[in-house]
Amino acid sequence: MQWTLVVPLKPLAQAKSRLSDTADDGLRPGLALAFAQDTVAAALACPAVRDVVVVTNDSLASRELAALGADILTDQPRDGLNAALAHGAAAAGSSRPGASVAALNADLPALRPPELARVLDSAAAFPRAFLADAAAFGTTLLAVSRGGELRPFFGSGSRARHRASGAVELFPGAVDSVRQDVDTGDDLRAALALGVGPRTAAVAARLLTTEQ
């Protein structure tokens, strides 16, 4: 089964505010872009992924992610994360009726294509399924197969909300890179320990240099 991934990305200047204890205002937009670039690049390298649709209104991110091969969709609802995801999923369904679609966080800089493939292969067995994040509180991926309705409930406590909505929680084994999103300094250190993509590594190196 081939999947379309929908990746939401808020304007870079507004992204990753919870990293303020680790990166200042001048570095956070670059980190957010690097996270998204490494996430999209890894997703496009996954054999289970047909295409990646990034939903964003940020012009720089649009250019950089399109250069990697992502399709860019304007966030027309402008009503937060879940509205952006529903918009992206609807657009994917309109262009390919019956498509299997998964929402994927944009902040998975350690993402490994084989682990993503394992998660998507597990999701293919269910009409609607999700993967909890490393903290076991949120969600990093929500998938609907064969034209299903995404019905995203991302945000604080999304693991419980997705379970309550009837989505099946996935337990596909060792897929740490798909679970490790980055919201805090501790998250970033955990991602770096797993091994991040080249763009995040470069920005993180500048961050570490600044801290010295």
XYZ file of N, CA and C in Angstrom:
636
model
N 0.838 -1.192 0.000
C 0.000 0.000 0.000
C 0.879 1.250 0.000
N 0.529 2.198 -0.824
C 1.239 3.466 -0.891
C 0.427 4.550 -0.177
N 1.121 5.394 0.555
C 0.478 6.390 1.396
C 0.798 7.803 0.943
N -0.174 8.692 1.124
C 0.073 10.133 1.065
C 0.197 10.636 2.489
N 1.288 11.314 2.776
C 1.492 11.880 4.111
C 1.158 13.364 4.093
N 0.416 13.797 5.079
C 0.081 15.209 5.242
C 0.865 15.728 6.443
N 1.703 16.734 6.194
C 2.591 17.273 7.228
C 2.233 18.738 7.458
N 1.732 19.090 8.628
C 1.375 20.489 8.906
C 2.576 21.255 9.447
N 2.692 22.508 9.063
C 3.805 23.322 9.553
C 3.318 24.754 9.744
N 3.355 25.235 10.979
C 2.947 26.608 11.234
C 4.040 27.561 10.760
N 3.745 28.861 10.614
C 4.797 29.812 10.241
C 6.007 29.677 11.153
N 7.190 29.681 10.552
C 8.405 29.369 11.296
C 8.636 30.317 12.473
N 8.261 31.577 12.319
C 8.464 32.549 13.392
C 7.639 32.209 14.634
N 6.583 31.421 14.455
C 5.714 31.051 15.575
C 6.001 29.652 16.103
N 6.901 28.945 15.462
C 7.096 27.528 15.769
C 8.034 27.319 16.954
N 7.801 26.229 17.649
C 8.703 25.713 18.682
C 8.965 26.692 19.824
N 7.926 27.332 20.297
C 8.074 28.278 21.407
C 8.533 27.572 22.685
N 8.220 26.287 22.833
C 8.613 25.557 24.043
C 10.105 25.234 24.072
N 10.797 25.529 22.983
C 12.247 25.368 22.956
C 12.975 26.630 23.415
N 12.231 27.582 23.967
C 12.838 28.871 24.342
C 13.916 28.720 25.419
N 13.854 27.629 26.206
C 14.882 27.419 27.217
C 16.170 26.868 26.614
N 16.104 26.470 25.342
C 17.254 25.859 24.684
C 17.755 26.692 23.511
N 16.833 27.314 22.785
C 17.196 28.100 21.601
C 16.484 29.437 21.656
N 17.205 30.512 21.329
C 16.597 31.841 21.381
C 15.754 32.112 20.130
N 15.148 33.294 20.102
C 14.240 33.630 19.007
C 14.930 33.600 17.653
N 16.229 33.860 17.630
C 16.944 33.860 16.363
C 17.229 32.483 15.817
N 17.270 31.471 16.690
C 17.601 30.108 16.266
C 16.381 29.215 16.064
N 15.288 29.497 16.795
C 14.140 28.582 16.736
C 13.537 28.441 15.338
N 13.364 29.512 14.558
C 12.815 29.303 13.210
C 13.689 28.397 12.346
N 15.010 28.539 12.478
C 15.910 27.678 11.724
C 15.830 26.233 12.163
N 15.672 26.024 13.475
C 15.488 24.661 13.974
C 14.194 24.050 13.454
N 13.115 24.821 13.510
C 11.826 24.313 13.041
C 11.888 23.930 11.566
N 12.551 24.751 10.758
C 12.694 24.432 9.342
C 13.550 23.187 9.157
N 14.648 23.092 9.894
C 15.516 21.921 9.780
C 14.777 20.644 10.180
N 13.996 20.699 11.270
C 13.191 19.533 11.657
C 12.298 19.102 10.498
N 11.597 20.080 9.907
C 10.658 19.765 8.831
C 11.395 19.214 7.604
N 12.541 19.801 7.274
C 13.298 19.323 6.118
C 13.753 17.879 6.318
N 14.289 17.561 7.487
C 14.748 16.194 7.731
C 13.576 15.216 7.807
N 12.452 15.677 8.359
C 11.255 14.829 8.395
C 10.758 14.523 6.990
N 10.618 15.548 6.174
C 10.099 15.363 4.810
C 11.057 14.543 3.964
N 12.355 14.804 4.076
C 13.325 14.046 3.294
C 13.274 12.563 3.641
N 13.189 12.251 4.931
C 13.114 10.854 5.337
C 11.801 10.215 4.884
N 10.710 10.965 4.989
C 9.412 10.428 4.566
C 9.408 10.109 3.072
N 9.971 10.997 2.277
C 10.004 10.771 0.830
C 10.919 9.609 0.454
N 11.853 9.265 1.317
C 12.738 8.128 1.065
C 12.131 6.802 1.500
N 10.958 6.856 2.121
C 10.291 5.639 2.606
C 9.566 4.951 1.453
N 9.783 3.662 1.235
C 9.145 2.980 0.106
C 7.628 2.892 0.196
N 7.076 3.076 1.396
C 5.614 3.012 1.549
C 4.939 4.346 1.261
N 5.730 5.391 1.014
C 5.183 6.743 0.830
C 5.145 7.093 -0.646
N 3.950 7.435 -1.115
C 3.786 7.865 -2.500
C 4.146 9.328 -2.664
N 3.643 10.170 -1.751
C 3.926 11.598 -1.811
C 3.718 12.225 -0.443
N 4.235 13.435 -0.305
C 4.120 14.192 0.942
C 3.512 15.550 0.625
N 2.442 15.895 1.336
C 1.779 17.183 1.195
C 2.047 17.986 2.460
N 2.723 19.115 2.315
C 2.984 19.995 3.449
C 1.949 21.117 3.440
N 1.250 21.272 4.543
C 0.241 22.321 4.680
C 0.859 23.467 5.473
N 1.107 24.579 4.807
C 1.773 25.696 5.468
C 1.502 26.996 4.732
N 1.619 28.097 5.470
C 1.546 29.427 4.869
C 2.893 30.141 4.938
N 3.943 29.413 5.328
C 5.264 30.020 5.435
C 5.967 29.947 4.075
N 6.355 31.089 3.539
C 6.914 31.132 2.186
C 8.287 30.474 2.115
N 9.133 30.696 3.121
C 10.461 30.073 3.107
C 10.348 28.560 3.211
N 9.554 28.095 4.153
C 9.370 26.652 4.295
C 8.781 26.042 3.029
N 7.854 26.749 2.408
C 7.257 26.242 1.162
C 8.323 26.018 0.100
N 9.206 27.000 -0.075
C 10.258 26.875 -1.085
C 11.216 25.728 -0.759
N 11.647 25.677 0.486
C 12.648 24.679 0.865
C 12.091 23.259 0.807
N 10.862 23.082 1.224
C 10.285 21.740 1.245
C 9.842 21.306 -0.154
N 9.400 22.251 -0.969
C 9.101 21.922 -2.365
C 10.366 21.476 -3.087
N 11.505 22.080 -2.745
C 12.770 21.698 -3.368
C 13.156 20.256 -3.034
N 12.672 19.758 -1.908
C 12.933 18.366 -1.538
C 12.002 17.388 -2.243
N 10.922 17.908 -2.842
C 9.974 17.042 -3.539
C 8.592 16.993 -2.933
N 8.345 17.788 -1.876
C 7.019 17.822 -1.265
C 6.065 18.672 -2.089
N 4.795 18.328 -2.033
C 3.748 19.183 -2.575
C 3.328 20.165 -1.482
N 3.115 21.411 -1.861
C 2.776 22.445 -0.883
C 1.314 22.837 -1.042
N 0.611 22.864 0.074
C -0.795 23.247 0.094
C -0.962 24.394 1.082
N -1.562 25.481 0.632
C -1.808 26.617 1.507
C -2.796 26.243 2.607
N -2.499 26.689 3.804
C -3.398 26.447 4.933
C -4.564 27.430 4.849
N -5.545 27.073 4.050
C -6.678 27.972 3.841
C -7.562 28.133 5.074
N -7.787 27.083 5.866
C -8.647 27.289 7.045
C -8.057 28.282 8.049
N -6.732 28.283 8.183
C -6.062 29.150 9.160
C -6.723 29.051 10.537
N -7.016 27.815 10.936
C -7.750 27.600 12.179
C -7.072 26.536 13.037
N -5.755 26.482 12.973
C -5.027 25.564 13.829
C -4.658 24.258 13.165
N -3.976 23.430 13.952
C -3.370 22.199 13.468
C -4.377 21.214 12.886
N -5.446 20.941 13.613
C -6.379 19.918 13.161
C -7.149 20.350 11.912
N -7.479 21.627 11.826
C -8.133 22.127 10.616
C -7.194 22.024 9.419
N -5.907 22.316 9.630
C -4.931 22.201 8.547
C -4.801 20.759 8.080
N -4.782 19.830 9.026
C -4.679 18.419 8.664
C -5.914 17.927 7.920
N -7.084 18.320 8.387
C -8.306 17.920 7.693
C -8.333 18.490 6.282
N -7.862 19.718 6.124
C -7.779 20.354 4.808
C -6.826 19.582 3.897
N -5.660 19.214 4.429
C -4.701 18.459 3.633
C -5.219 17.086 3.254
N -5.872 16.408 4.188
C -6.416 15.085 3.892
C -7.528 15.158 2.851
N -8.369 16.184 2.947
C -9.436 16.354 1.967
C -8.866 16.612 0.574
N -7.819 17.429 0.509
C -7.191 17.700 -0.791
C -6.583 16.437 -1.377
N -5.951 15.628 -0.533
C -5.366 14.370 -1.012
C -6.454 13.432 -1.510
N -7.576 13.389 -0.795
C -8.679 12.535 -1.219
C -9.320 13.000 -2.506
N -9.362 14.308 -2.728
C -9.939 14.838 -3.965
C -9.082 14.496 -5.182
N -7.759 14.554 -4.991
C -6.865 14.269 -6.116
C -6.721 12.773 -6.363
N -6.883 11.970 -5.310
C -6.773 10.515 -5.453
C -7.866 9.865 -4.616
N -9.073 9.728 -5.146
C -10.155 9.099 -4.383
C -9.750 7.706 -3.895
N -10.074 7.434 -2.640
C -9.719 6.140 -2.073
C -8.292 6.045 -1.584
N -7.581 7.176 -1.540
C -6.185 7.167 -1.111
C -6.069 6.832 0.376
N -4.961 6.219 0.725
C -4.613 6.025 2.126
C -3.764 7.209 2.555
N -4.181 7.852 3.634
C -3.574 9.124 4.045
C -3.145 9.029 5.504
N -1.978 9.590 5.794
C -1.519 9.648 7.178
C -1.034 11.051 7.494
N -1.445 11.554 8.642
C -0.917 12.814 9.162
C 0.358 12.509 9.923
N 1.394 13.282 9.664
C 2.691 13.063 10.292
C 3.207 14.381 10.843
N 3.713 14.371 12.072
C 4.285 15.580 12.645
C 5.468 16.064 11.820
N 5.686 17.375 11.841
C 6.800 17.977 11.095
C 8.073 18.046 11.912
N 8.044 17.571 13.153
C 9.198 17.712 14.048
C 9.754 16.360 14.459
N 10.083 15.548 13.450
C 10.664 14.226 13.683
C 12.038 14.152 13.011
N 13.005 14.919 13.511
C 14.279 15.039 12.797
C 15.126 13.781 12.779
N 14.809 12.806 13.632
C 15.544 11.541 13.632
C 14.847 10.467 12.801
N 13.799 10.841 12.088
C 12.968 9.870 11.367
C 13.797 8.986 10.433
N 13.546 7.670 10.508
C 14.223 6.696 9.650
C 13.194 6.044 8.728
N 13.445 6.037 7.421
C 12.469 5.479 6.475
C 12.029 4.052 6.783
N 12.918 3.121 7.155
C 12.432 1.761 7.441
C 11.471 1.700 8.628
N 11.703 2.536 9.637
C 10.803 2.545 10.789
C 9.452 3.147 10.423
N 9.459 4.184 9.607
C 8.197 4.752 9.131
C 7.437 3.712 8.315
N 8.138 2.972 7.477
C 7.490 1.921 6.678
C 6.845 0.877 7.581
N 7.511 0.537 8.673
C 6.960 -0.449 9.606
C 5.662 0.061 10.218
N 5.638 1.332 10.589
C 4.424 1.913 11.172
C 3.286 1.926 10.141
N 3.582 2.365 8.926
C 2.544 2.435 7.895
C 2.048 1.049 7.511
N 2.920 0.075 7.469
C 2.485 -1.299 7.184
C 1.545 -1.797 8.279
N 1.834 -1.450 9.527
C 0.935 -1.836 10.621
C -0.404 -1.125 10.507
N -0.359 0.158 10.124
C -1.590 0.940 10.008
C -2.489 0.433 8.899
N -1.917 -0.178 7.886
C -2.704 -0.653 6.739
C -3.723 -1.716 7.133
N -3.539 -2.340 8.289
C -4.461 -3.392 8.727
C -5.737 -2.838 9.345
N -5.818 -1.514 9.530
C -6.952 -0.920 10.233
C -7.522 0.248 9.433
N -8.828 0.504 9.578
C -9.402 1.669 8.889
C -8.799 2.987 9.368
N -8.469 3.062 10.673
C -7.953 4.305 11.250
C -7.091 3.928 12.445
N -5.862 4.435 12.470
C -4.926 4.024 13.515
C -3.948 5.157 13.808
N -3.297 5.084 14.975
C -2.370 6.154 15.341
C -1.180 5.588 16.102
N -0.116 6.402 16.154
C 1.089 6.064 16.905
C 1.310 7.133 17.961
N 1.468 6.714 19.213
C 1.737 7.665 20.297
C 3.170 8.167 20.224
N 3.399 9.344 20.793
C 4.746 9.898 20.809
C 5.584 9.248 21.910
N 6.854 9.654 21.987
C 7.775 9.043 22.942
C 7.345 9.274 24.379
N 6.649 10.368 24.634
C 6.175 10.671 25.986
C 4.916 9.903 26.350
N 4.337 9.184 25.366
C 3.115 8.399 25.565
C 1.933 9.260 25.977
N 1.943 10.503 25.524
C 0.879 11.445 25.855
C 0.261 12.043 24.591
N 1.098 12.269 23.595
C 0.644 12.844 22.333
C 0.627 11.831 21.204
N 0.609 12.341 19.984
C 0.510 11.514 18.779
C 1.480 12.053 17.741
N 2.184 11.153 17.061
C 3.059 11.599 15.973
C 2.531 11.219 14.600
N 1.637 10.218 14.533
C 1.099 9.779 13.234
C -0.332 9.290 13.410
N -1.194 9.706 12.503
C -2.586 9.245 12.455
C -2.879 8.841 11.023
N -3.335 7.615 10.823
C -3.495 7.072 9.470
C -4.916 6.591 9.221
N -5.393 6.843 8.004
C -6.668 6.277 7.551
C -6.424 5.600 6.203
N -6.893 4.377 6.072
C -6.635 3.619 4.854
C -7.828 3.667 3.910
N -7.512 3.681 2.627
C -8.489 3.511 1.556
C -9.661 4.488 1.624
N -9.327 5.755 1.729
C -10.358 6.775 1.625
C -11.122 7.076 2.882
N -10.639 6.624 4.029
C -11.321 6.914 5.286
C -11.208 8.382 5.676
N -11.991 8.770 6.679
C -11.952 10.150 7.173
C -10.900 10.267 8.268
N -10.021 11.245 8.157
C -8.896 11.362 9.085
C -9.355 11.668 10.510
N -10.194 12.654 10.710
C -10.681 13.074 12.022
C -9.541 13.255 13.020
N -8.675 14.232 12.811
C -7.536 14.433 13.698
C -7.905 15.118 15.005
N -7.246 14.701 16.079
C -7.416 15.313 17.393
C -6.040 15.593 18.004
N -5.149 16.165 17.206
C -3.810 16.473 17.688
C -3.864 17.617 18.694
N -2.780 17.734 19.466
C -2.696 18.727 20.520
C -2.430 18.037 21.844
N -2.471 18.785 22.923
C -2.176 18.230 24.242
C -3.115 17.064 24.567
N -2.534 15.945 24.987
C -3.336 14.781 25.349
C -3.964 14.064 24.172
N -3.365 14.168 22.994
C -4.016 13.615 21.801
C -4.053 12.093 21.781
N -3.134 11.448 22.485
C -3.191 9.984 22.515
C -4.543 9.517 23.063
N -4.959 10.070 24.189
C -6.234 9.681 24.791
C -7.402 10.048 23.884
N -7.328 11.212 23.250
C -8.440 11.630 22.390
C -8.542 10.757 21.140
N -7.412 10.370 20.568
C -7.483 9.498 19.398
C -8.017 8.112 19.778
N -7.609 7.623 20.928
C -8.155 6.329 21.374
C -9.661 6.438 21.602
N -10.092 7.519 22.246
C -11.518 7.693 22.523
C -12.332 7.842 21.242
N -11.692 8.344 20.190
C -12.410 8.535 18.922
C -12.549 7.250 18.118
N -11.952 6.163 18.613
C -12.077 4.878 17.933
C -10.883 4.453 17.111
N -9.845 5.301 17.049
C -8.635 4.926 16.312
C -7.885 3.838 17.081
N -7.294 2.917 16.346
C -6.534 1.825 16.944
C -5.116 2.304 17.238
N -4.645 2.069 18.461
C -3.264 2.434 18.773
C -2.316 1.366 18.247
N -1.265 1.807 17.570
C -0.304 0.903 16.960
C 0.840 0.610 17.928
N 1.311 -0.632 17.897
C 2.470 -1.050 18.686
C 3.396 -1.862 17.774
N 4.043 -1.178 16.819
C 4.802 -1.912 15.795
C 6.231 -2.267 16.176
N 6.577 -2.197 17.456
C 7.930 -2.561 17.853
C 8.845 -1.355 17.910
N 10.094 -1.581 17.567
C 11.138 -0.551 17.718
C 11.033 0.478 16.598
N 10.306 1.552 16.879
C 10.150 2.648 15.907
C 10.380 3.981 16.622
N 11.448 4.037 17.404
C 11.709 5.218 18.216
C 11.797 6.495 17.388
N 12.324 6.385 16.174
C 12.510 7.595 15.369
C 11.187 8.192 14.912
N 10.138 7.380 14.861
C 8.816 7.875 14.454
C 8.068 8.451 15.655
N 8.472 8.080 16.835
C 7.831 8.570 18.061
C 8.467 9.853 18.601
N 9.751 10.084 18.251
C 10.499 11.146 18.924
C 10.293 12.504 18.254
N 9.184 13.150 18.614
C 8.989 14.528 18.177
C 9.763 15.459 19.108
N 9.879 16.713 18.721
C 10.727 17.645 19.470
C 9.923 18.892 19.833
N 9.598 19.009 21.108
C 8.938 20.200 21.625
C 9.791 20.929 22.650
N 10.643 20.195 23.350
C 11.429 20.767 24.447
C 12.908 20.481 24.236
N 13.728 21.100 25.079
C 15.154 20.835 25.014
C 15.483 19.377 25.276
N 14.779 18.757 26.224
C 15.001 17.330 26.488
C 14.647 16.490 25.267
N 13.570 16.852 24.581
C 13.196 16.134 23.353
C 14.300 16.247 22.303
N 14.853 17.440 22.175
C 15.917 17.637 21.196
C 17.128 16.787 21.531
N 17.484 16.730 22.795
C 18.621 15.901 23.188
C 18.337 14.419 22.922
N 17.110 13.990 23.140
C 16.753 12.595 22.858
C 16.838 12.304 21.361
N 16.386 13.246 20.537
C 16.471 13.067 19.087
C 17.923 13.027 18.633
N 18.749 13.910 19.182
C 20.167 13.915 18.831
C 20.822 12.593 19.213
N 20.410 12.006 20.323
C 20.964 10.709 20.733
C 20.575 9.601 19.759
N 19.379 9.694 19.175
C 18.960 8.715 18.173
C 19.727 8.883 16.869
N 20.085 10.141 16.573
C 20.759 10.450 15.313
C 19.830 11.198 14.385
N 20.022 12.501 14.278
C 19.126 13.334 13.475
C 19.637 13.471 12.050
N 18.787 14.036 11.191
C 19.158 14.291 9.811
C 20.183 15.399 9.706
N 20.751 15.593 8.514
C 21.875 16.523 8.366
C 21.529 17.977 8.625
N 20.325 18.402 8.301
C 19.962 19.807 8.485
C 19.806 20.135 9.968
N 19.152 19.248 10.700
C 19.026 19.453 12.144
C 20.386 19.384 12.811
N 21.217 18.465 12.376
C 22.553 18.343 12.960
C 23.343 19.633 12.782
N 23.223 20.252 11.614
C 23.963 21.486 11.350
C 23.470 22.629 12.228
N 22.153 22.775 12.362
C 21.611 23.855 13.190
C 21.906 23.590 14.660
N 21.790 22.335 15.075
C 22.087 21.997 16.470
C 23.545 22.266 16.800
N 24.428 22.061 15.839
C 25.838 22.347 16.069
C 26.046 23.846 16.326
N 25.326 24.675 15.597
C 25.406 26.119 15.836
C 24.853 26.470 17.213
N 23.791 25.775 17.595
C 23.206 25.991 18.918
C 24.202 25.643 20.016
N 24.857 24.507 19.867
C 25.828 24.081 20.873
C 27.005 25.045 20.934
N 27.414 25.573 19.757
C 28.500 26.542 19.713
C 28.101 27.818 20.451
N 26.855 28.240 20.263
C 26.348 29.452 20.919
C 26.320 29.284 22.433
N 26.024 28.061 22.907
C 25.919 27.820 24.330
C 27.275 27.830 25.019
N 28.346 27.561 24.277
C 29.675 27.473 24.880
C 30.218 28.854 25.263
